[in-house]
Amino acid sequence: MDKPVRVRYAPSPTGFPHVGNIRTALFNWLFARHTGGKFIVRIEDTDTARTVPGSLEAIIGSLRWLGLDWDEGPEVGGPYGPYMQSQRLPIYQKLAEQLIAAGFAYRCFCTSERLDNMRAAQTAAKLPLGYDRHCRDLSTDERNKLEASGAPSIIRFKTPLTGRTVFQDMLRGEVAFENSGIDDYVLLKTDGFPVYHLANVIDDHLMEISHVLRAEEWLSSTPKHVMLYAALKFEAPQFAHMPLILGPDRSKLSKRHGAATLTEYRDQGYLQETMLNFLALLGWSLDDKNEIFNRQQLIDIFSLERVSRTAGIFNKDKLDWLNGMYIRTLPVEDLTDRLLPFMEKDLPAEIKRPLDINYVRQLVPLIRERIITLKDAAAYADFFFLDQLEYDSAKLIGKKMTEETTLKALKGAENKLSSLASFNTASLEDTLRHLADDLGIKTGELFNPLRVATTARDAAPPLFETMAVLGKERCLKRIIAALTKLAGN
RNA sequence: GGCCCCAUCGUCUAGUGGCCUAGGACACUGGCCCUUCACGCCGGCGACUCGGGUUCGAAUCCCGAUGGGGUCACCA
């Protein structure tokens, strides 16, 4: 009874895809993989004026980064191609003509100037906006004359003036629109390119798409599509309109909400696993206790029935938390490999490249629970690499300490450590705890100045581990530098 | 403004008539752990938009209001 599942992601290369866009791609992909159906990518490049260079690459790159593989589409081909609408123009043109012949569409010769004036008048009179159907009832004579004159024309759909158009939405149930509220919308432009509605309906049919899963912003144009399917004698697919993703101001997420594109998140150091998991949770949930899912789990458990109907705000705090979660669970080797390119790029220029991967691997366990993105690492771990640490000498002197006692503490540490044979976490802890005892100060009063001396900061990874990674030579050099700084006061 | 969709903590959500004095997560916050920061652990704050029905019983069903969003291009 049911046709095989074939779903599509049909972006247009008019901008870099933002998270909402990719979320819809993800839901399509999950639905296909869950049901054993096909996932098709089709590029809707019918708006030549708005095409943004590089956006097609960004779309493809985003899908690949997330691991959303497609069965048919650009780069992989398929039996229903071409998958670029700009390469399918004759198909749309032929069917548009066919619609005219069958009485479902008509040629319109109105100039954009006339349309602008018409809209201005409608706005001024507070009338509903829409085409006044000037060319709908042209006499055969008038029409022939205009056609003969070679005046540019477009093709419009002849929307029924009465009646209602009803369809089922898988998430929302029955949705109905009065035809009287629907415009004689454009099917084919002057330049011979189709408008979305025409190309989309034709291709979904020719590519045998079974389910149209798209964002809610399309809900109100669905009756146009339903009428088109009927006029073309095509069977309509099933529709399901996904909830919108809103920016913090509650409006539809867009460029003006800041870093909204997927590539930006990648460049900011969010993990692919994080984004996949997070995007899945944007408008879908399993239950009240599970929310960490890997790719295979998502495929196994995804279902359209559990997609929400309510638009939701993109929760950046939660994204950060999730990314931290994934970073903490990544094996050290894996995390190191992912961190390396970010550190190579972001660490201060004076640090020698390439970085020593073994050294980085040692420090990764020390920073992994302190960073929330891969990009954080460079700023957090720079002291592991720097030759000269920059900090205010006053920072060395702790709350209850004086310059004198601090000097004594650092001097004592230098003494003990220079004669320390094995320089590891355990020996350092043992030595330094005893030193604090001997000096008659609290451990913290010794450790804090040491931390500043060796890391230049007062919030750093655990001291002994850090010093062990830095190594004896570097630590002593830094303690001496701190001593010099204090003496110079 | 017309049309359409939606409505549970600040945010994301669980909940499909009794399991709900409404559960979880993020954020916020108190504490513990502790050499700092972070992680982790324990606790707290915090919501069914309102008004009518239906029902023995409503967050759950119906109606209305209100609120929010989307859409009204030779853009998708």
Coordinates of C-alpha atoms (C1' of nucleotides) in Angstrom, one line a residue:
Chain A
M1 CA 0.0 0.0 0.0
D2 CA 2.7 2.5 0.9
K3 CA 5.1 3.7 -1.6
P4 CA 8.8 3.2 -0.8
V5 CA 10.2 6.0 1.3
R6 CA 12.0 8.6 -0.7
V7 CA 12.7 11.9 1.0
R8 CA 14.7 14.9 -0.1
Y9 CA 16.7 17.8 1.2
A10 CA 16.2 20.6 -1.3
P11 CA 18.3 23.6 -0.4
S12 CA 18.9 26.6 -2.6
P13 CA 22.5 28.0 -2.9
T14 CA 21.5 31.4 -1.8
G15 CA 23.4 31.5 1.5
F16 CA 25.4 29.3 3.9
P17 CA 23.0 26.8 5.5
H18 CA 22.1 27.7 9.1
V19 CA 21.3 25.2 11.8
G20 CA 17.6 25.3 11.1
N21 CA 18.2 24.3 7.5
I22 CA 20.5 21.5 8.4
R23 CA 18.2 20.3 11.1
T24 CA 15.6 19.7 8.4
A25 CA 18.1 17.9 6.4
L26 CA 18.9 15.7 9.4
F27 CA 15.3 14.8 10.0
N28 CA 14.9 13.8 6.4
W29 CA 18.1 11.8 6.6
L30 CA 17.1 10.1 9.8
F31 CA 13.6 9.3 8.5
A32 CA 15.2 7.7 5.4
R33 CA 17.8 5.8 7.3
H34 CA 15.3 4.6 9.9
T35 CA 12.8 3.4 7.4
G36 CA 15.3 2.0 5.0
G37 CA 14.3 4.6 2.4
K38 CA 16.3 6.8 0.1
F39 CA 17.7 10.3 1.0
I40 CA 18.0 12.6 -2.0
V41 CA 19.7 15.9 -2.3
R42 CA 18.4 18.3 -4.9
I43 CA 19.7 21.8 -5.5
E44 CA 17.1 24.4 -6.1
D45 CA 19.2 26.9 -8.0
T46 CA 16.5 28.7 -9.8
D47 CA 17.1 32.1 -8.5
T48 CA 20.2 33.2 -10.5
A49 CA 20.2 36.7 -9.0
R50 CA 20.5 35.5 -5.4
T51 CA 22.9 32.7 -5.9
V52 CA 25.8 33.1 -3.4
P53 CA 29.2 31.9 -4.6
G54 CA 30.5 29.2 -2.3
S55 CA 27.1 28.4 -0.7
L56 CA 26.7 25.1 -2.7
E57 CA 30.1 24.0 -1.4
A58 CA 29.0 25.0 2.1
I59 CA 25.8 23.0 1.9
I60 CA 27.6 19.9 0.6
G61 CA 30.4 20.4 3.2
S62 CA 27.9 20.7 6.1
L63 CA 26.2 17.5 5.1
R64 CA 29.4 15.7 4.7
W65 CA 30.8 17.0 8.0
L66 CA 27.7 15.7 9.9
G67 CA 27.9 12.4 8.0
L68 CA 24.6 12.8 6.3
D69 CA 25.2 10.8 3.2
W70 CA 22.8 10.9 0.3
D71 CA 21.8 8.2 -2.1
E72 CA 21.1 10.4 -5.0
G73 CA 22.1 14.0 -5.8
P74 CA 25.1 16.1 -6.6
E75 CA 28.4 14.3 -6.7
V76 CA 26.7 10.9 -6.5
G77 CA 24.2 11.1 -9.4
G78 CA 21.2 8.7 -9.5
P79 CA 18.5 7.6 -11.9
Y80 CA 16.3 10.6 -11.5
G81 CA 18.8 13.3 -12.3
P82 CA 20.0 15.8 -13.0
Y83 CA 19.7 17.0 -9.4
M84 CA 20.3 20.6 -10.1
Q85 CA 17.1 22.4 -11.1
S86 CA 19.0 24.8 -13.4
Q87 CA 19.7 21.8 -15.6
R88 CA 16.1 20.8 -15.8
L89 CA 14.6 24.0 -17.3
P90 CA 13.0 22.4 -20.3
I91 CA 11.0 20.1 -18.1
Y92 CA 9.4 22.9 -16.2
Q93 CA 8.8 25.0 -19.3
K94 CA 7.1 22.1 -21.1
L95 CA 4.8 21.4 -18.1
A96 CA 4.0 25.1 -17.6
E97 CA 2.8 25.3 -21.3
Q98 CA 0.8 22.2 -20.7
L99 CA -0.9 23.8 -17.8
I100 CA -1.9 26.8 -20.0
A101 CA -3.2 24.4 -22.6
A102 CA -5.3 22.6 -20.0
G103 CA -6.7 25.9 -18.7
F104 CA -4.9 25.8 -15.3
A105 CA -2.5 28.7 -16.0
Y106 CA -2.2 31.8 -18.1
R107 CA 0.4 34.1 -19.5
C108 CA 0.7 37.5 -17.7
F109 CA 2.2 40.5 -19.4
C110 CA 2.1 42.9 -16.5
T111 CA 5.3 44.9 -16.0
S112 CA 7.0 44.9 -12.7
E113 CA 6.3 48.6 -12.6
R114 CA 2.6 48.0 -12.9
L115 CA 2.8 45.4 -10.2
D116 CA 4.7 47.8 -7.9
N117 CA 2.0 50.4 -8.4
M118 CA -0.7 48.0 -7.8
R119 CA 0.9 46.8 -4.5
A120 CA 1.4 50.4 -3.4
A121 CA -2.2 51.1 -4.0
Q122 CA -3.3 48.0 -2.1
T123 CA -1.1 48.9 0.8
A124 CA -2.4 52.5 0.9
A125 CA -6.0 51.3 0.8
K126 CA -5.2 48.6 3.4
L127 CA -6.4 45.9 1.0
P128 CA -5.1 42.4 1.0
L129 CA -2.0 42.2 -1.1
G130 CA -2.1 40.1 -4.3
Y131 CA -2.1 40.1 -8.0
D132 CA -5.3 41.8 -9.3
R133 CA -5.6 39.1 -12.1
H134 CA -5.4 41.8 -14.8
C135 CA -4.2 39.3 -17.4
R136 CA -6.3 36.4 -16.3
D137 CA -9.3 37.3 -18.4
L138 CA -7.6 38.9 -21.4
S139 CA -9.6 38.4 -24.6
T140 CA -8.1 36.2 -27.2
D141 CA -7.5 39.3 -29.3
E142 CA -5.6 41.2 -26.6
R143 CA -3.6 38.1 -25.8
N144 CA -2.6 37.4 -29.4
K145 CA -1.6 41.0 -29.9
L146 CA 0.6 41.1 -26.8
E147 CA 2.2 37.8 -27.7
A148 CA 2.9 39.0 -31.2
S149 CA 4.4 42.2 -29.9
G150 CA 7.1 40.1 -28.2
A151 CA 6.3 41.7 -24.8
P152 CA 8.0 39.8 -22.0
S153 CA 5.6 37.5 -20.1
I154 CA 5.4 35.2 -17.2
I155 CA 3.1 32.3 -16.5
R156 CA 0.7 32.4 -13.5
F157 CA -1.4 29.7 -12.0
K158 CA -5.1 30.2 -12.4
T159 CA -6.2 29.7 -8.8
P160 CA -9.8 28.8 -8.4
L161 CA -11.7 31.8 -7.1
T162 CA -13.9 29.7 -4.8
G163 CA -13.7 26.5 -2.8
R164 CA -11.2 25.3 -0.3
T165 CA -8.0 23.3 -0.5
V166 CA -7.6 20.7 2.2
F167 CA -4.6 18.5 3.0
Q168 CA -3.3 16.3 5.7
D169 CA -0.1 17.3 7.6
M170 CA 1.4 14.3 9.4
L171 CA 2.1 16.5 12.4
R172 CA -0.8 18.8 12.4
G173 CA -3.7 16.9 11.0
E174 CA -6.1 18.4 8.5
V175 CA -5.2 21.9 7.4
A176 CA -7.6 23.9 5.2
F177 CA -7.3 27.1 3.2
E178 CA -9.9 29.1 1.4
N179 CA -8.9 29.4 -2.3
S180 CA -10.1 32.9 -2.4
G181 CA -7.2 33.9 -0.2
I182 CA -4.6 32.4 -2.6
D183 CA -3.0 34.4 -5.2
D184 CA -2.5 33.7 -8.9
Y185 CA 1.1 33.0 -8.1
V186 CA 3.9 32.9 -10.6
L187 CA 5.0 29.5 -12.1
L188 CA 7.5 30.6 -14.7
K189 CA 9.5 33.8 -14.7
T190 CA 10.4 36.0 -17.7
D191 CA 13.8 34.4 -17.9
G192 CA 12.2 31.0 -18.4
F193 CA 13.3 29.8 -14.9
P194 CA 10.6 28.3 -12.8
V195 CA 9.6 29.6 -9.4
Y196 CA 10.0 27.4 -6.4
H197 CA 6.4 26.1 -6.3
L198 CA 6.5 24.8 -9.9
A199 CA 10.0 23.3 -9.9
N200 CA 9.5 21.8 -6.5
V201 CA 6.2 20.1 -7.2
I202 CA 7.4 18.8 -10.6
D203 CA 10.7 17.4 -9.2
D204 CA 9.2 15.9 -6.1
H205 CA 6.8 14.0 -8.5
L206 CA 9.4 13.0 -11.1
M207 CA 11.8 11.9 -8.4
E208 CA 9.0 10.0 -6.7
I209 CA 9.4 11.7 -3.4
S210 CA 7.0 10.0 -0.9
H211 CA 7.3 12.4 2.0
V212 CA 7.9 16.1 2.0
L213 CA 9.5 17.0 5.3
R214 CA 10.2 20.7 5.4
A215 CA 10.1 23.6 7.8
E216 CA 6.8 25.2 8.9
E217 CA 7.4 28.3 6.9
W218 CA 6.1 26.3 4.0
L219 CA 2.8 25.4 5.5
S220 CA 1.0 28.3 4.0
S221 CA 2.2 27.6 0.5
T222 CA 1.3 24.0 0.6
P223 CA -2.3 24.6 -0.8
K224 CA -0.6 26.1 -3.8
H225 CA 1.3 22.9 -4.2
V226 CA -1.7 20.7 -3.6
M227 CA -3.6 22.5 -6.4
L228 CA -0.6 22.1 -8.7
Y229 CA -0.3 18.4 -8.1
A230 CA -4.0 18.1 -9.0
A231 CA -3.7 20.3 -12.1
L232 CA -0.7 18.3 -13.3
K233 CA -2.5 15.0 -12.5
F234 CA 0.2 14.1 -10.1
E235 CA -0.4 12.2 -6.9
A236 CA 0.7 14.4 -4.0
P237 CA 3.2 13.2 -1.4
Q238 CA 2.7 13.2 2.3
F239 CA 3.5 16.4 4.0
A240 CA 5.0 17.1 7.4
H241 CA 6.0 20.5 8.5
M242 CA 8.8 20.7 11.0
P243 CA 8.7 23.3 13.8
L244 CA 10.7 26.4 13.2
I245 CA 13.9 27.2 15.1
L246 CA 13.8 30.7 16.6
G247 CA 16.5 33.1 17.6
P248 CA 16.7 34.6 21.1
D249 CA 14.3 37.3 20.0
R250 CA 11.7 34.6 19.1
S251 CA 11.8 35.3 15.3
K252 CA 12.8 32.8 12.7
L253 CA 16.4 32.0 13.0
S254 CA 18.5 33.8 10.4
K255 CA 21.8 35.4 9.6
R256 CA 21.2 38.4 11.8
H257 CA 21.1 36.2 14.9
G258 CA 24.9 35.8 14.6
A259 CA 26.8 32.6 14.2
A260 CA 24.0 30.5 12.8
T261 CA 25.7 28.6 10.0
L262 CA 27.0 25.1 10.6
T263 CA 30.4 25.8 9.2
E264 CA 30.8 28.5 11.8
Y265 CA 30.1 26.1 14.6
R266 CA 32.6 23.7 13.1
D267 CA 35.2 26.5 12.9
Q268 CA 34.4 27.5 16.5
G269 CA 35.4 24.1 17.7
Y270 CA 32.1 22.3 18.1
L271 CA 32.3 18.6 17.5
Q272 CA 30.5 16.8 14.7
E273 CA 29.0 14.5 17.3
T274 CA 27.7 17.4 19.3
M275 CA 26.0 19.1 16.4
L276 CA 24.4 15.9 15.2
N277 CA 23.0 15.2 18.7
F278 CA 22.0 18.8 19.4
L279 CA 20.3 19.3 16.0
A280 CA 18.3 16.1 16.5
L281 CA 17.0 17.5 19.8
L282 CA 15.9 20.7 18.1
G283 CA 12.3 19.8 17.6
W284 CA 12.5 16.1 18.4
S285 CA 12.8 14.2 21.7
L286 CA 12.7 10.6 22.7
D287 CA 11.4 10.7 26.3
D288 CA 12.0 12.3 29.6
K289 CA 15.4 10.8 30.4
N290 CA 17.6 10.2 27.4
E291 CA 19.2 13.0 25.4
I292 CA 22.7 11.8 24.5
F293 CA 22.5 9.9 21.3
N294 CA 25.1 8.9 18.8
R295 CA 24.4 8.6 15.1
Q296 CA 23.4 5.0 15.1
Q297 CA 21.1 5.4 18.1
L298 CA 19.4 8.3 16.4
I299 CA 18.8 6.3 13.3
D300 CA 17.3 3.5 15.4
I301 CA 15.0 5.6 17.5
F302 CA 14.0 8.5 15.3
S303 CA 10.4 8.8 14.4
L304 CA 8.2 11.5 13.0
E305 CA 5.5 11.0 15.6
R306 CA 7.9 12.4 18.2
V307 CA 8.7 15.6 16.3
S308 CA 7.3 18.6 18.1
R309 CA 4.8 21.0 16.7
T310 CA 6.1 23.9 18.6
A311 CA 8.8 26.3 17.4
G312 CA 11.7 26.5 19.7
I313 CA 14.5 28.8 20.6
F314 CA 18.1 27.7 19.9
N315 CA 19.7 27.1 23.3
K316 CA 23.3 28.0 23.0
D317 CA 24.1 27.3 26.6
K318 CA 22.9 23.7 26.2
L319 CA 25.0 23.4 23.0
D320 CA 28.1 24.4 25.0
W321 CA 27.3 22.0 27.8
L322 CA 26.8 19.2 25.3
N323 CA 30.1 19.9 23.5
G324 CA 31.9 19.8 26.8
M325 CA 30.3 16.5 27.5
Y326 CA 31.5 15.0 24.2
I327 CA 35.0 16.5 24.6
R328 CA 35.3 14.9 28.0
T329 CA 34.3 11.5 26.7
L330 CA 36.6 11.5 23.7
P331 CA 39.7 9.3 24.0
V332 CA 42.8 11.3 24.5
E333 CA 44.4 10.4 21.2
D334 CA 41.2 11.3 19.3
L335 CA 40.8 14.6 21.1
T336 CA 44.5 15.4 20.6
D337 CA 44.1 14.9 16.8
R338 CA 41.1 17.2 16.7
L339 CA 42.7 19.8 18.9
L340 CA 46.0 20.0 17.0
P341 CA 44.7 22.0 14.0
F342 CA 43.1 24.5 16.3
M343 CA 46.2 24.9 18.4
E344 CA 48.5 25.1 15.4
K345 CA 46.3 27.9 14.2
D346 CA 45.5 29.8 17.4
L347 CA 48.6 29.6 19.6
P348 CA 50.8 32.7 19.6
A349 CA 53.0 33.0 16.5
E350 CA 56.3 32.9 18.4
I351 CA 55.6 29.3 19.4
K352 CA 57.5 26.9 17.1
R353 CA 55.5 24.8 14.6
P354 CA 54.7 22.0 14.1
L355 CA 53.7 21.3 17.7
D356 CA 55.0 18.2 19.3
I357 CA 52.1 15.9 19.2
N358 CA 53.4 13.8 22.1
Y359 CA 53.7 16.9 24.3
V360 CA 50.2 17.9 23.3
R361 CA 48.9 14.5 24.1
Q362 CA 50.3 14.8 27.6
L363 CA 48.6 18.1 28.3
V364 CA 45.2 17.2 26.8
P365 CA 44.0 15.3 29.9
L366 CA 44.8 18.4 31.9
I367 CA 42.6 20.7 29.9
R368 CA 39.9 18.4 28.6
E369 CA 37.4 19.1 31.3
R370 CA 38.1 22.8 31.3
I371 CA 37.4 23.6 27.6
I372 CA 34.0 23.7 26.0
T373 CA 35.1 24.0 22.4
L374 CA 38.2 22.9 20.6
K375 CA 39.0 26.5 20.0
D376 CA 39.3 27.2 23.7
A377 CA 42.4 25.0 24.0
A378 CA 44.9 27.5 22.6
A379 CA 44.0 30.3 25.0
Y380 CA 43.8 27.8 27.8
A381 CA 47.1 25.9 27.2
D382 CA 49.4 28.6 25.8
F383 CA 51.6 28.6 28.9
F384 CA 52.6 25.0 28.1
F385 CA 54.4 26.4 25.1
L386 CA 55.5 29.9 25.9
D387 CA 59.1 30.7 26.7
Q388 CA 58.4 33.9 28.6
L389 CA 55.4 34.2 30.8
E390 CA 53.8 37.6 31.1
Y391 CA 52.0 38.5 34.3
D392 CA 51.9 41.1 37.0
S393 CA 54.3 40.2 39.9
A394 CA 51.7 41.2 42.4
K395 CA 49.7 38.2 41.3
L396 CA 52.4 36.0 42.9
I397 CA 51.6 37.2 46.3
G398 CA 48.7 35.4 47.8
K399 CA 46.0 36.8 50.1
K400 CA 47.6 36.2 53.4
M401 CA 51.1 36.3 52.1
T402 CA 53.6 39.1 52.0
E403 CA 56.3 39.7 49.4
E404 CA 58.8 38.3 51.9
T405 CA 57.0 35.1 52.6
T406 CA 56.3 34.5 49.0
L407 CA 60.0 35.0 48.2
K408 CA 60.8 32.5 50.9
A409 CA 58.2 30.0 49.5
L410 CA 59.4 30.2 45.9
K411 CA 63.1 30.1 47.0
G412 CA 62.4 27.0 49.0
A413 CA 60.6 25.4 46.1
E414 CA 63.5 26.1 43.7
N415 CA 65.9 24.6 46.2
K416 CA 63.9 21.4 46.7
L417 CA 63.0 20.9 43.1
S418 CA 66.4 21.4 41.7
S419 CA 67.6 18.5 43.6
L420 CA 64.6 16.3 42.9
A421 CA 65.6 13.2 41.0
S422 CA 62.3 12.1 39.6
F423 CA 60.0 14.8 38.5
N424 CA 56.5 13.4 38.4
T425 CA 53.1 14.1 39.9
A426 CA 53.6 11.9 43.0
S427 CA 57.1 13.1 43.8
L428 CA 56.1 16.7 43.3
E429 CA 53.2 16.4 45.6
D430 CA 55.2 14.7 48.3
T431 CA 58.0 17.1 48.1
L432 CA 55.9 20.3 48.0
R433 CA 53.6 19.2 50.8
H434 CA 56.6 18.6 53.0
L435 CA 58.1 21.9 52.0
A436 CA 54.9 23.8 53.1
D437 CA 55.2 22.0 56.4
D438 CA 58.8 22.9 56.8
L439 CA 58.1 26.5 55.9
G440 CA 55.2 26.6 58.4
I441 CA 52.7 27.8 55.8
K442 CA 49.5 26.3 54.4
T443 CA 49.8 24.2 51.3
G444 CA 47.7 26.7 49.4
E445 CA 50.0 29.5 50.3
L446 CA 52.8 27.6 48.6
F447 CA 50.9 26.2 45.7
N448 CA 49.3 29.4 44.6
P449 CA 52.5 31.4 44.0
L450 CA 53.9 28.3 42.4
R451 CA 50.9 28.0 40.1
V452 CA 51.3 31.6 39.0
A453 CA 55.0 31.2 38.5
T454 CA 54.6 28.2 36.3
T455 CA 51.4 29.0 34.5
A456 CA 51.0 32.8 34.7
R457 CA 47.4 32.4 35.8
D458 CA 45.5 31.7 39.0
A459 CA 43.0 29.3 37.5
A460 CA 44.9 26.5 35.9
P461 CA 44.9 22.7 35.7
P462 CA 46.1 20.8 38.8
L463 CA 49.5 22.0 39.9
F464 CA 51.5 18.8 40.2
E465 CA 50.3 17.3 36.9
T466 CA 50.9 20.6 35.2
M467 CA 54.4 20.8 36.5
A468 CA 55.2 17.2 35.6
V469 CA 54.1 17.9 32.0
L470 CA 56.1 21.1 31.9
G471 CA 59.2 19.2 33.1
K472 CA 61.8 20.1 35.6
E473 CA 63.9 22.4 33.5
R474 CA 61.0 24.6 32.4
C475 CA 59.6 24.8 35.9
L476 CA 62.8 25.8 37.5
K477 CA 63.4 28.4 34.9
R478 CA 59.9 29.8 35.5
I479 CA 60.4 29.8 39.3
I480 CA 63.6 31.7 38.9
A481 CA 62.0 34.1 36.6
A482 CA 59.3 34.7 39.2
L483 CA 61.9 35.3 41.9
T484 CA 63.6 37.8 39.6
K485 CA 60.2 39.5 39.0
L486 CA 59.6 39.8 42.8
A487 CA 63.2 41.1 43.5
G488 CA 62.7 43.7 40.8
N489 CA 59.8 45.2 42.7
Chain B
rG1 C1' -4.0 43.7 8.6
rG2 C1' -6.0 38.8 5.9
rC3 C1' -4.9 33.7 6.1
rC4 C1' -2.5 29.6 8.7
rC5 C1' 0.2 27.2 12.7
rC6 C1' 1.3 26.9 17.9
rA7 C1' 0.7 27.4 23.5
rU8 C1' 3.9 23.0 30.4
rC9 C1' 9.6 26.1 34.6
rG10 C1' 14.0 31.8 31.8
rU11 C1' 15.2 27.9 27.6
rC12 C1' 14.5 22.8 25.4
rU13 C1' 11.1 19.2 26.8
rA14 C1' 8.2 14.5 29.4
rG15 C1' 3.1 14.1 29.8
rU16 C1' -2.1 11.7 25.0
rG17 C1' -8.5 11.8 31.4
rG18 C1' -7.0 9.4 37.2
rC19 C1' 0.3 7.0 37.9
rC20 C1' 0.9 14.8 38.3
rU21 C1' 1.1 18.0 45.6
rA22 C1' 3.5 17.9 36.9
rG23 C1' 9.2 14.4 35.7
rG24 C1' 14.1 15.4 33.1
rA25 C1' 18.0 18.5 30.8
rC26 C1' 20.5 23.4 30.2
rA27 C1' 20.9 28.0 32.8
rC28 C1' 20.7 30.1 37.7
rU29 C1' 21.7 29.1 42.9
rG30 C1' 23.3 26.6 48.0
rG31 C1' 26.7 22.8 49.6
rC32 C1' 30.3 18.8 49.2
rC33 C1' 35.0 17.3 47.0
rC34 C1' 39.5 20.4 46.8
rU35 C1' 46.1 23.6 46.1
rU36 C1' 43.1 27.4 42.1
rC37 C1' 39.8 26.7 38.1
rA38 C1' 37.0 23.0 36.0
rC39 C1' 34.8 18.2 36.3
rG40 C1' 31.9 15.2 39.5
rC41 C1' 28.2 14.5 43.5
rC42 C1' 24.0 16.2 46.7
rG43 C1' 20.2 20.0 47.3
rG44 C1' 17.2 24.6 45.9
rC45 C1' 14.6 28.0 42.8
rG46 C1' 11.2 27.5 38.9
rA47 C1' 5.7 26.1 34.6
rC48 C1' 0.4 23.6 33.0
rU49 C1' -1.6 31.7 29.3
rC50 C1' -6.7 33.1 30.8
rG51 C1' -12.1 32.2 30.8
rG52 C1' -16.0 29.0 29.9
rG53 C1' -17.7 24.1 29.1
rU54 C1' -17.6 18.1 28.9
rU55 C1' -16.5 14.5 33.0
rC56 C1' -17.0 11.4 39.3
rG57 C1' -12.2 13.4 37.7
rA58 C1' -8.6 17.7 33.1
rA59 C1' -1.9 20.0 31.9
rU60 C1' -4.4 16.3 28.9
rC61 C1' -11.1 16.6 25.3
rC62 C1' -14.4 21.0 23.2
rC63 C1' -15.3 26.4 22.6
rG64 C1' -13.7 31.4 23.1
rA65 C1' -10.2 35.1 24.3
rU66 C1' -5.2 36.4 24.8
rG67 C1' -0.3 35.7 23.4
rG68 C1' 3.6 34.1 20.2
rG69 C1' 5.2 32.6 15.4
rG70 C1' 4.8 31.9 10.1
rU71 C1' 3.1 33.6 5.4
rC72 C1' 1.1 37.1 2.0
rA73 C1' 7.7 38.6 -4.4
rC74 C1' 9.1 37.4 -11.7
rC75 C1' 13.0 34.5 -3.1
rA76 C1' 13.4 30.0 -1.7

